[in-house]
Coordinates of C-alpha atoms and ligand atoms in Angstrom, one line a residue:
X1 CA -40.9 88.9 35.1
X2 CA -39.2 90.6 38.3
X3 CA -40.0 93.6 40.0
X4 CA -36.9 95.0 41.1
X5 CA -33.1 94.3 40.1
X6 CA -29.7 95.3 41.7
X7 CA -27.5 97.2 39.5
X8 CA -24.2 96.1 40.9
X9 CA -22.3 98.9 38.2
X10 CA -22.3 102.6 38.2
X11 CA -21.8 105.3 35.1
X12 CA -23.3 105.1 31.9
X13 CA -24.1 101.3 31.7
X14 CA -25.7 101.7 35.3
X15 CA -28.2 104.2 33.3
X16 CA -28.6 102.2 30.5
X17 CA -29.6 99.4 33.1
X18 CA -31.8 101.1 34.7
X19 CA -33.6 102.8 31.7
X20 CA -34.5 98.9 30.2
X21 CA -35.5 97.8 33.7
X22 CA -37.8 101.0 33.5
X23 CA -38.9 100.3 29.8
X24 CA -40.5 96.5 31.4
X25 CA -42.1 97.8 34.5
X26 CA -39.1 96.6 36.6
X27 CA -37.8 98.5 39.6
X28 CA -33.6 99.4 40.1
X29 CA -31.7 99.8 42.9
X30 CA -28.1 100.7 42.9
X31 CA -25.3 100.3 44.5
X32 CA -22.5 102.9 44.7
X33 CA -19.1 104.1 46.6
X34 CA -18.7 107.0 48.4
X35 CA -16.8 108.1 45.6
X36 CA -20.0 108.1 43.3
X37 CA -22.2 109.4 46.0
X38 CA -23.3 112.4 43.8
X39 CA -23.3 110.0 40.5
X40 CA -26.3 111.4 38.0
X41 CA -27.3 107.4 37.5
X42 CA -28.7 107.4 41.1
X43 CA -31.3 109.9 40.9
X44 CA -32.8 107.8 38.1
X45 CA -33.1 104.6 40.5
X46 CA -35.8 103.5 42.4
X47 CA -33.7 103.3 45.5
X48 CA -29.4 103.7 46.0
X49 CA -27.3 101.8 48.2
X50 CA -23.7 102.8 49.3
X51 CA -21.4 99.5 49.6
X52 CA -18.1 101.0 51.0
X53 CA -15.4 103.5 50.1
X54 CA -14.1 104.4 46.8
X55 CA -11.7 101.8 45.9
X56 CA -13.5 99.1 44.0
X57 CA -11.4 96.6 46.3
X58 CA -13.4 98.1 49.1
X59 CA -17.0 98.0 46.8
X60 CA -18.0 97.6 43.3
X61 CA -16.1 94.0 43.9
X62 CA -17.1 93.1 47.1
X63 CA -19.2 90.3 46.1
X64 CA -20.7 90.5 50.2
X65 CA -21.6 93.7 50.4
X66 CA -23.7 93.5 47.1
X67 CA -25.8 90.0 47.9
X68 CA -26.2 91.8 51.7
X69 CA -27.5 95.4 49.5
X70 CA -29.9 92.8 47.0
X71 CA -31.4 90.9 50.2
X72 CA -32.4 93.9 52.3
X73 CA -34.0 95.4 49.2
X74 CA -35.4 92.8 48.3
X75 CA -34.1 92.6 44.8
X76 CA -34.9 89.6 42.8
X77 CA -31.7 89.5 40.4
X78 CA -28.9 91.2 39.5
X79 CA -27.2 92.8 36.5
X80 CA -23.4 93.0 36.8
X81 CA -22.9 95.2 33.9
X82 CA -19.8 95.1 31.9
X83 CA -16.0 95.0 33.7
X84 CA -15.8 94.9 37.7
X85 CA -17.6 91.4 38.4
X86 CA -19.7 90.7 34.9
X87 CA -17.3 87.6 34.2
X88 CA -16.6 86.3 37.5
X89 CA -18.0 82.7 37.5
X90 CA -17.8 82.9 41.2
X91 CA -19.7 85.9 41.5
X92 CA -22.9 84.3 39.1
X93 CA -22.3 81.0 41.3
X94 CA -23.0 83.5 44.8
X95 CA -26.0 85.4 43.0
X96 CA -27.7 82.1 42.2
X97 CA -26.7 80.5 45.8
X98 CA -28.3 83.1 47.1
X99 CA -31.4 83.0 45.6
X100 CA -30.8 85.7 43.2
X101 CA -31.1 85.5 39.3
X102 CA -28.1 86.6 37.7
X103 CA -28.3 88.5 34.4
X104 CA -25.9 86.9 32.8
X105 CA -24.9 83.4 32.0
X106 CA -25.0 80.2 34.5
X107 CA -21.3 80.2 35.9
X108 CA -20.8 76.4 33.9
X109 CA -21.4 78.5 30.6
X110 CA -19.5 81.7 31.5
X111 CA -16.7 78.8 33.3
X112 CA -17.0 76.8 29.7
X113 CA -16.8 79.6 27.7
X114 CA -14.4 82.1 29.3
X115 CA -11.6 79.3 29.2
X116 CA -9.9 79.9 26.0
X117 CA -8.8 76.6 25.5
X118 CA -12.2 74.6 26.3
X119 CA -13.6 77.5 23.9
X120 CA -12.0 77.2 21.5
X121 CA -12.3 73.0 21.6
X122 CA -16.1 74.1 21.5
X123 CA -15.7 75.9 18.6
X124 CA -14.3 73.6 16.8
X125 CA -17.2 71.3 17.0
X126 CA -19.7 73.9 15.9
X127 CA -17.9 75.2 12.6
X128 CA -16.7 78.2 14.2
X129 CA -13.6 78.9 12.9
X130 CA -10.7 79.4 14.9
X131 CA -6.4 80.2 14.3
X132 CA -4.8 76.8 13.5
X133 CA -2.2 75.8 16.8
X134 CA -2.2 73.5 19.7
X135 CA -5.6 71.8 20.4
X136 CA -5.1 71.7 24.0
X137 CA -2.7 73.8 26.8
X138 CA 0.8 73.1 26.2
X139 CA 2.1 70.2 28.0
X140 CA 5.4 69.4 26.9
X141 CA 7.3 72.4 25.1
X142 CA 8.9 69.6 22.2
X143 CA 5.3 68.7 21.3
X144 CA 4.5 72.8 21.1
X145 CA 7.9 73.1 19.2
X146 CA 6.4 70.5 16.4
X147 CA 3.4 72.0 16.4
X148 CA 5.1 75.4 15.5
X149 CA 6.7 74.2 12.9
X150 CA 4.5 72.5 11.5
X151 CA 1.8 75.9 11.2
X152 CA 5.0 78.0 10.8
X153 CA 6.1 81.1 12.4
X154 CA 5.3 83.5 13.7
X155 CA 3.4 82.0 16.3
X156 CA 1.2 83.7 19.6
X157 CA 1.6 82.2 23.2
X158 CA -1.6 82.6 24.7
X159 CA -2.9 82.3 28.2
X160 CA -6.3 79.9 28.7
X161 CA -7.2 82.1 30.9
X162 CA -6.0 85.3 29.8
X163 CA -8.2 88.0 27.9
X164 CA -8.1 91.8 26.6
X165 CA -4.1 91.2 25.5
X166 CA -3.2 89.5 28.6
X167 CA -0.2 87.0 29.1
X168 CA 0.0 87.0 25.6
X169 CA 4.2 86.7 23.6
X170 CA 4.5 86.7 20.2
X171 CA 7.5 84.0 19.0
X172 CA 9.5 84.4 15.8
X173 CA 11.6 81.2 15.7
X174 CA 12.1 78.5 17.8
X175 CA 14.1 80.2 20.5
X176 CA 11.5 83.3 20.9
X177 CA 8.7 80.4 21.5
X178 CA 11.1 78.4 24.4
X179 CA 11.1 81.7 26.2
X180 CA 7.7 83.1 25.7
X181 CA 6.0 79.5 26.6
X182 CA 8.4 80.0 29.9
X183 CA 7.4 84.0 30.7
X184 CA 3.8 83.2 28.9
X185 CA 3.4 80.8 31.8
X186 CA 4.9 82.6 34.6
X187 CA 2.7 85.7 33.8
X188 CA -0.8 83.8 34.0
X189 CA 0.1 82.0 36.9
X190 CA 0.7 85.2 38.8
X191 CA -1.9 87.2 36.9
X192 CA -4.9 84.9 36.9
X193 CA -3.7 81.7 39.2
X194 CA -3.5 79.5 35.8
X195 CA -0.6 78.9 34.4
X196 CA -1.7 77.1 31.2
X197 CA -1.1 78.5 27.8
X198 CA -1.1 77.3 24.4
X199 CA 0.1 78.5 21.0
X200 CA -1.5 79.6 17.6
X201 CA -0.3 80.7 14.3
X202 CA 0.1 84.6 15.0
X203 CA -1.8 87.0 12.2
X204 CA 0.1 90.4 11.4
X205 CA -2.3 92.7 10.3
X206 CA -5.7 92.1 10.7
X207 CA -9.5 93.4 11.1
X208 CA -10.9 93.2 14.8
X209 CA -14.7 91.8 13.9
X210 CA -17.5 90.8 16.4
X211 CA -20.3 89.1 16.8
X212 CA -23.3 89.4 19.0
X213 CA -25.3 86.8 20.3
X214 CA -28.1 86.1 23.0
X215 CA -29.3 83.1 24.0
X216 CA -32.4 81.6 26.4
X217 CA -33.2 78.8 29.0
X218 CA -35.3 77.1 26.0
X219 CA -32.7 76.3 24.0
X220 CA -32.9 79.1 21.8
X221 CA -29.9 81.2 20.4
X222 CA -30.0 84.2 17.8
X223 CA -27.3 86.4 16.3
X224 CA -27.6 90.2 16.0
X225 CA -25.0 90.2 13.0
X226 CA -21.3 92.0 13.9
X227 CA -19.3 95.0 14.6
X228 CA -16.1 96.3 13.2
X229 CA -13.5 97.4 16.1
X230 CA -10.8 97.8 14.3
X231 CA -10.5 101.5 15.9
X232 CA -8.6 100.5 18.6
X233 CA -5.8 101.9 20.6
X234 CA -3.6 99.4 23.4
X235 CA -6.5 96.9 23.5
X236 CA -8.9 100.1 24.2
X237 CA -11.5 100.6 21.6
X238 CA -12.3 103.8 20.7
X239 CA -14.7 103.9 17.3
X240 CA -16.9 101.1 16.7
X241 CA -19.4 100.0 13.7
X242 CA -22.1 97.8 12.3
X243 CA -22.2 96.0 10.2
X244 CA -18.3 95.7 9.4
X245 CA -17.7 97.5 6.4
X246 CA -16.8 96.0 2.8
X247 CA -17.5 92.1 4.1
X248 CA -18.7 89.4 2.2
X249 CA -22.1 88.9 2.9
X250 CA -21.9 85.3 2.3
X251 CA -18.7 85.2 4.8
X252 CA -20.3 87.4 6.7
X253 CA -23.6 85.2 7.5
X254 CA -21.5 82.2 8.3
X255 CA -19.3 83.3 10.6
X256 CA -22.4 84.7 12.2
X257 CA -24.4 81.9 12.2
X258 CA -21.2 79.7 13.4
X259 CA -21.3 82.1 16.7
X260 CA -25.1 81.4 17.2
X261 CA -24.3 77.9 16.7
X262 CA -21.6 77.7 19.7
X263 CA -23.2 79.3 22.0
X264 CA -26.6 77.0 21.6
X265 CA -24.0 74.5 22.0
X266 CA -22.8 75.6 25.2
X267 CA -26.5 76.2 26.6
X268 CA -26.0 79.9 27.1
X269 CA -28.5 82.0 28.4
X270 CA -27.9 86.0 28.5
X271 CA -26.1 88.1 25.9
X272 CA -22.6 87.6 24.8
X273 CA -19.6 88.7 22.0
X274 CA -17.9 86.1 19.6
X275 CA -14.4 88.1 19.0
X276 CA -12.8 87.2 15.9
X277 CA -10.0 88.4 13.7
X278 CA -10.4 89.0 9.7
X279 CA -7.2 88.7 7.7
X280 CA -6.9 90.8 4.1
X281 CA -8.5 87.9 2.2
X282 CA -11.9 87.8 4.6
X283 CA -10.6 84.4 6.5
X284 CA -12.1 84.4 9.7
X285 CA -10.3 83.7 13.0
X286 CA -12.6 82.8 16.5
X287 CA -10.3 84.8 19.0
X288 CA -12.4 84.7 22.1
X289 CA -15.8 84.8 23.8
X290 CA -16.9 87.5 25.6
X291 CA -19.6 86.4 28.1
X292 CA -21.0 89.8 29.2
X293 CA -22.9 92.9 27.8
X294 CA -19.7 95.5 26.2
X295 CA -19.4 98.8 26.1
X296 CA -20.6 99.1 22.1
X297 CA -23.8 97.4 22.1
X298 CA -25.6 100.1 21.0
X299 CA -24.4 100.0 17.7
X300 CA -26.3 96.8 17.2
X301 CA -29.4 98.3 18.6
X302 CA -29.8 100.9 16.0
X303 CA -29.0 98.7 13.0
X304 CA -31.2 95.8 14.5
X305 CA -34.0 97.6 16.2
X306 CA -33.3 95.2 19.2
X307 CA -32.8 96.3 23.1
X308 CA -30.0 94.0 23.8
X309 CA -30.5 94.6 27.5
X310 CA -33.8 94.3 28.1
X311 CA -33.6 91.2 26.3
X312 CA -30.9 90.2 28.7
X313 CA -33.8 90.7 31.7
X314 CA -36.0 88.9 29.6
X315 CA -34.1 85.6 29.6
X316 CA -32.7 86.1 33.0
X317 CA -36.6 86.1 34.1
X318 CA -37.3 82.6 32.3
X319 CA -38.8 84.0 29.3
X320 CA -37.9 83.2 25.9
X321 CA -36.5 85.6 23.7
X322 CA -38.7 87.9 22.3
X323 CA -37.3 87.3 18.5
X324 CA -36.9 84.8 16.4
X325 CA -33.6 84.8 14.1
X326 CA -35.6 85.7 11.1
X327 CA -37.0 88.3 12.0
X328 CA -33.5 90.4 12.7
X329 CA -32.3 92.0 9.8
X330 CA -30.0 94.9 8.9
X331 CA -31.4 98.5 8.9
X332 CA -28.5 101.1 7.9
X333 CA -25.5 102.0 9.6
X334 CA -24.3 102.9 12.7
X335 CA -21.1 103.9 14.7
X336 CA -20.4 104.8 18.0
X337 CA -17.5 106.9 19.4
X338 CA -16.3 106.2 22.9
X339 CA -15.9 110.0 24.9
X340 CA -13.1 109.7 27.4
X341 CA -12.3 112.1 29.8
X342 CA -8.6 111.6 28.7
X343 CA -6.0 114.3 26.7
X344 CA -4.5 112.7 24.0
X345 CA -1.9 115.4 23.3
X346 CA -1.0 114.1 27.2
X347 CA -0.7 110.4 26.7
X348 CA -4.6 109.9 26.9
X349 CA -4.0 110.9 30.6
X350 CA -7.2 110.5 32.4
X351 CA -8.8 113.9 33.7
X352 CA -10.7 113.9 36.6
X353 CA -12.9 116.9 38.0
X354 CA -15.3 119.2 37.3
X355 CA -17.7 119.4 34.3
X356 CA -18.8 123.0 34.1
X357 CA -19.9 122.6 30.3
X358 CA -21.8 120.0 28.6
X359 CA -23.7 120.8 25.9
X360 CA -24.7 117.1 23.9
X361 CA -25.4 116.9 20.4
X362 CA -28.4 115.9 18.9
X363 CA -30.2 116.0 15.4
X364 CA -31.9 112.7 13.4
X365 CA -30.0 109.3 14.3
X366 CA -27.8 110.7 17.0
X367 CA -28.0 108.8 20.7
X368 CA -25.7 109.5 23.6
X369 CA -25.1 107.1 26.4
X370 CA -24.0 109.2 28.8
X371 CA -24.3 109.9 33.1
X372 CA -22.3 113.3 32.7
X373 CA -23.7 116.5 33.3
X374 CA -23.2 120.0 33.7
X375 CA -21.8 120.4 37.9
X376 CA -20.6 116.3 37.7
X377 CA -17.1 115.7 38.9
X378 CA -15.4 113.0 37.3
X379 CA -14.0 110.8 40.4
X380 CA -10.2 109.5 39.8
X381 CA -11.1 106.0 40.6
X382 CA -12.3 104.5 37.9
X383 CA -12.7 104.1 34.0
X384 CA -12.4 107.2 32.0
X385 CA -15.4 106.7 29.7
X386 CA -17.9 109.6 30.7
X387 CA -20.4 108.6 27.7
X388 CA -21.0 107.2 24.0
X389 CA -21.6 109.0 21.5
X390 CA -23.6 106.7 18.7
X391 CA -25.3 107.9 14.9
X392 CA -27.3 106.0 12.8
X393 CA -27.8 106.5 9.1
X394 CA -28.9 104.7 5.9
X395 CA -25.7 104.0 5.2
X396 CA -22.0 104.5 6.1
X397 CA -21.2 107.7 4.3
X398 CA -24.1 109.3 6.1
X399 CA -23.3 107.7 9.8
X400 CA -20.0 109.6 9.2
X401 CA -21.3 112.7 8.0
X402 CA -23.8 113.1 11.5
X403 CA -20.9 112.0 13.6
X404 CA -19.0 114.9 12.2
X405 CA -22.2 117.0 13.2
X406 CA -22.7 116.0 16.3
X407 CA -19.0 115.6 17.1
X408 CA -18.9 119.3 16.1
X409 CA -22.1 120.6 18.3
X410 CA -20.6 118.4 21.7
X411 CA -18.8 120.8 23.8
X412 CA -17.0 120.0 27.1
X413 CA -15.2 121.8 29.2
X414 CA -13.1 122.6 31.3
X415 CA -11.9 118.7 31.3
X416 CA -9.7 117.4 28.0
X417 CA -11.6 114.9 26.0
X418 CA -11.4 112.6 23.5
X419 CA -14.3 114.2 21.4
X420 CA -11.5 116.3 19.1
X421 CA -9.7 113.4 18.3
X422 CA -12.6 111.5 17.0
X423 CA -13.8 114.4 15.1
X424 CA -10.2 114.7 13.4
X425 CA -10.5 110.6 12.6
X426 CA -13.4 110.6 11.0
X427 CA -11.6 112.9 7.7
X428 CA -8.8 110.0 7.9
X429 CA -9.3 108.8 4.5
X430 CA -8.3 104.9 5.8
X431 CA -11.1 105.1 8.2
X432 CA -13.7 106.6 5.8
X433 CA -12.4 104.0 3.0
X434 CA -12.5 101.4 6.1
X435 CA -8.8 100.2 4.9
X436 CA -7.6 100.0 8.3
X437 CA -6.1 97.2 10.8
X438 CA -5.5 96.7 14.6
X439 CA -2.8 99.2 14.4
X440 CA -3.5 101.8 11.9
X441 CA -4.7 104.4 14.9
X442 CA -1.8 103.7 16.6
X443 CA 0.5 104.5 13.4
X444 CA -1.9 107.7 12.7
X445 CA -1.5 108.9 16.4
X446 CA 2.2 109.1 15.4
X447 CA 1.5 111.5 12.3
X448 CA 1.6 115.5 12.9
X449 CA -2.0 115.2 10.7
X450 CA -3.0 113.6 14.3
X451 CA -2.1 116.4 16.5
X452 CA -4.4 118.9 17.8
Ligands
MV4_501 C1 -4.1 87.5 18.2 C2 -3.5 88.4 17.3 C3 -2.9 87.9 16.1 N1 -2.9 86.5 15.9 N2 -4.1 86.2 17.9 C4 -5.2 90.7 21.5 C5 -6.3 90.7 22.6 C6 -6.8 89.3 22.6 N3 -8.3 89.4 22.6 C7 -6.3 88.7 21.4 N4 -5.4 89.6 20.7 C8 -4.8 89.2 19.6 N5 -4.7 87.9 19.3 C9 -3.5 85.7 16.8 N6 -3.5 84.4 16.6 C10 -3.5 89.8 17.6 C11 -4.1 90.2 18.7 C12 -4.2 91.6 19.0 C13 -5.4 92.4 18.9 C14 -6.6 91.8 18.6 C15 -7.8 92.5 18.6 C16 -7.7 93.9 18.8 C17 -6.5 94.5 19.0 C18 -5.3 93.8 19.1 C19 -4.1 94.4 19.3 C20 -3.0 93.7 19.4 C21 -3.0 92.3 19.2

């Protein structure tokens, strides 16, 4: 096992870092910005590093300040976290290069799987289901046209190597589909350097449902069941769940088991997400793969008992993971709100400064992921998240009931947050009946119930 890792992250998922490392006996150093020079996360470190000026341009991405900030502290590996450099393939390819272990995947798998068309040609080897459409990127534009037609529209132009809503056009008829291949195209080879794209048959309406999985250097690869993130506002999550509510279990555990099953396939080490959409009849749809820790782990902690990111050090290390498939089961419920420093009655604008009060919630089955505290300014530069807010219960009905209570108790001031909004969800009878889709929050947000 090592005995000290870089943190190259900052915020809450810096904390939750360090406090696994802390939990094996392992050491943390971090790196931060000027702008983050007072962060909370730091004092909880073993040692703190500044890499460079508040822009992440000018740090949090600067793949040469971090290897420099591992090598005189002599860190032996380093966790990227989630967002900034988690699923560069170049940036695991450095680590490694340069003697470090990266927590993560080997850049092949991350390369393999973060490619949405070799994914998805994976995928379809392993039983995982996936949309019917083009088996490969989109050559000639006739062959895409037949191909259309024959799945029928509507149809989605997606970018290989596009993610998170990006480069995607949705085509109605033929015409729509000539264009969208055209802009489709044009936007991913500006955006990402890869202009390939293929197409799929496009679903409507439609459940957001993921899976997690971890896999070792021995072969080994487990799932930790799913999550429902249907809550979702412009590609940004905002309430997420496990297990998904009202599912088959019989669907459930295959799809499940099919996202265990590709990433064994692929040789993945580390943790990772297997994105999928659920139409109204429980058909299951492989979207993408996610090759980093996210934001709403914890829900899959409390239901499974399992510290997803300690077992993400473990296998990073060499070691084989420290379960075995049938010994992870389903414990209750749990849901997890995402507390944004945002005003919603603003157009979710993001609200920096000062946090004068900060009184957290607490009470059986309640956990917050947070770095805020009382006299923390909220720097402008980065993502608006300022904690999680996650309750655990036997069941559903109860997980709602303590998030009510502990959205209740959680006072902050003087900054706008998104904990008033969440409270106001959680007595929206679709979410409590969990007949929603990818868009219901956005349809609510346009209801005076909504309002403040
Ligand atoms: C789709 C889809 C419908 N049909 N693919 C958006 C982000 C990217 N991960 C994939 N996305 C979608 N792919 C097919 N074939 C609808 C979306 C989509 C979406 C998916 C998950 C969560 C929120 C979403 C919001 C809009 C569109």
């Amino acid at each position: 096992m090592f005995s000290r890792i870089l943190i190259a992250n900052r915020g809450e998922i810096a904390l939750r870092i360090i406090r696994a490392a802390k939990s094996l006996g392992i050491e943390s150093v971090c790196v931060y910005s000027t702008a983050d020079a007072h962060g909370p996360w730091l004092q909880q470190a073993d040692q703190a590093i500044c890499i460079g000026d508040a822009p992440s341009a000018d740090s949090y991405l600067r793949i040469d300040r971090i290897i420099s900030a591992a090598e005189i502290t002599n860190s032996e590996a380093i966790h990227p976290g989630y967002g900034f450099l988690a699923e560069n393939a170049h940036f695991a390819e450095v680590c490694k290069d340069s003697g470090f272990a990266f927590i993560g995947p080997s850049s092949e798998a991350m390369a393999l799987l973060g490619d949405k068309v070799s994914c998805k040609n994976l995928a379809r080897k392993t039983g995982t289901p996936v949309f019917p459409g083009t088996d490969d990127a989109i050559e000639d534009t006739e062959e895409a046209v037949e191909v259309a037609q024959s799945i029928g529209y509507p149809v989605i132009v997606k970018a290989a190597a596009g993610g998170g809503g990006r480069g995607m056009r949705i085509a109605r008829d033929e015409t729509q589909l000539r264009e969208g291949i055209e802009s489709a195209r044009q936007e991913a080879a500006a955006a990402f350097g890869d202009g390939r794209v293929y197409i799929e048959k496009f679903l409507e309406q439609a459940r957001h449902f993921e899976v997690q999985v971890i896999g070792d250097s021995h072969g080994n690869a487990v799932h930790l069941f799913e999550r429902d993130c249907t809550s979702q506002r412009r590609h940004q999550k905002l309430i997420e769940e496990a297990p998904a509510p009202g599912v088959d279990r019989k669907k459930r555990d295959q799809v499940v088991e099919s996202a265990a099953a590709l990433i064994r396939r692929a040789n993945y080490s580390g943790a990772a997400t297997v994105e999928f959409l659920m139409d109204h009849d429980q058909n299951f749809f492989m979207l993408e793969v996610n090759t980093r820790v996210q934001v709403e782990h914890p829900v899959t902690e409390m239901i499974t008992g399992i510290d997803v990111v300690a077992e993400q050090i473990r296998v990073a290390s060499g070691e084989p993971l420290s379960v075995k498939q049938s010994d992870i089961s389903v414990n209750g419920h749990a849901i997890e709100c995402r507390i944004n420093a945002e005003d919603p009655d603003r157009g979710f604008m993001p609200q920096a400064g000062l946090i004068e009060d900060w009184r957290p919630p607490g009470g059986p089955g309640v956990r917050l992921d947070s770095h805020a505290t009382v006299g923390y300014r909220i720097p402008p530069n980065y993502d608006s998240m300022i904690g999680k807010l996650i309750v655990h219960g036997p069941d559903r009905a109860t997980a709602i009931a303590r998030m009510r209570c502990a959205l209740d108790e959680f006072t902050v001031g003087p900054i706008r947050t998104t904990i008033p909004l969440h409270r106001r969800l959680m007595d929206y009878q679709p979410f409590i009946d969990a007949r929603f889709d990818i868009h219901y929050v956005e349809r609510w947000l346009e209801e005076p119930a909504a309002q403040a």
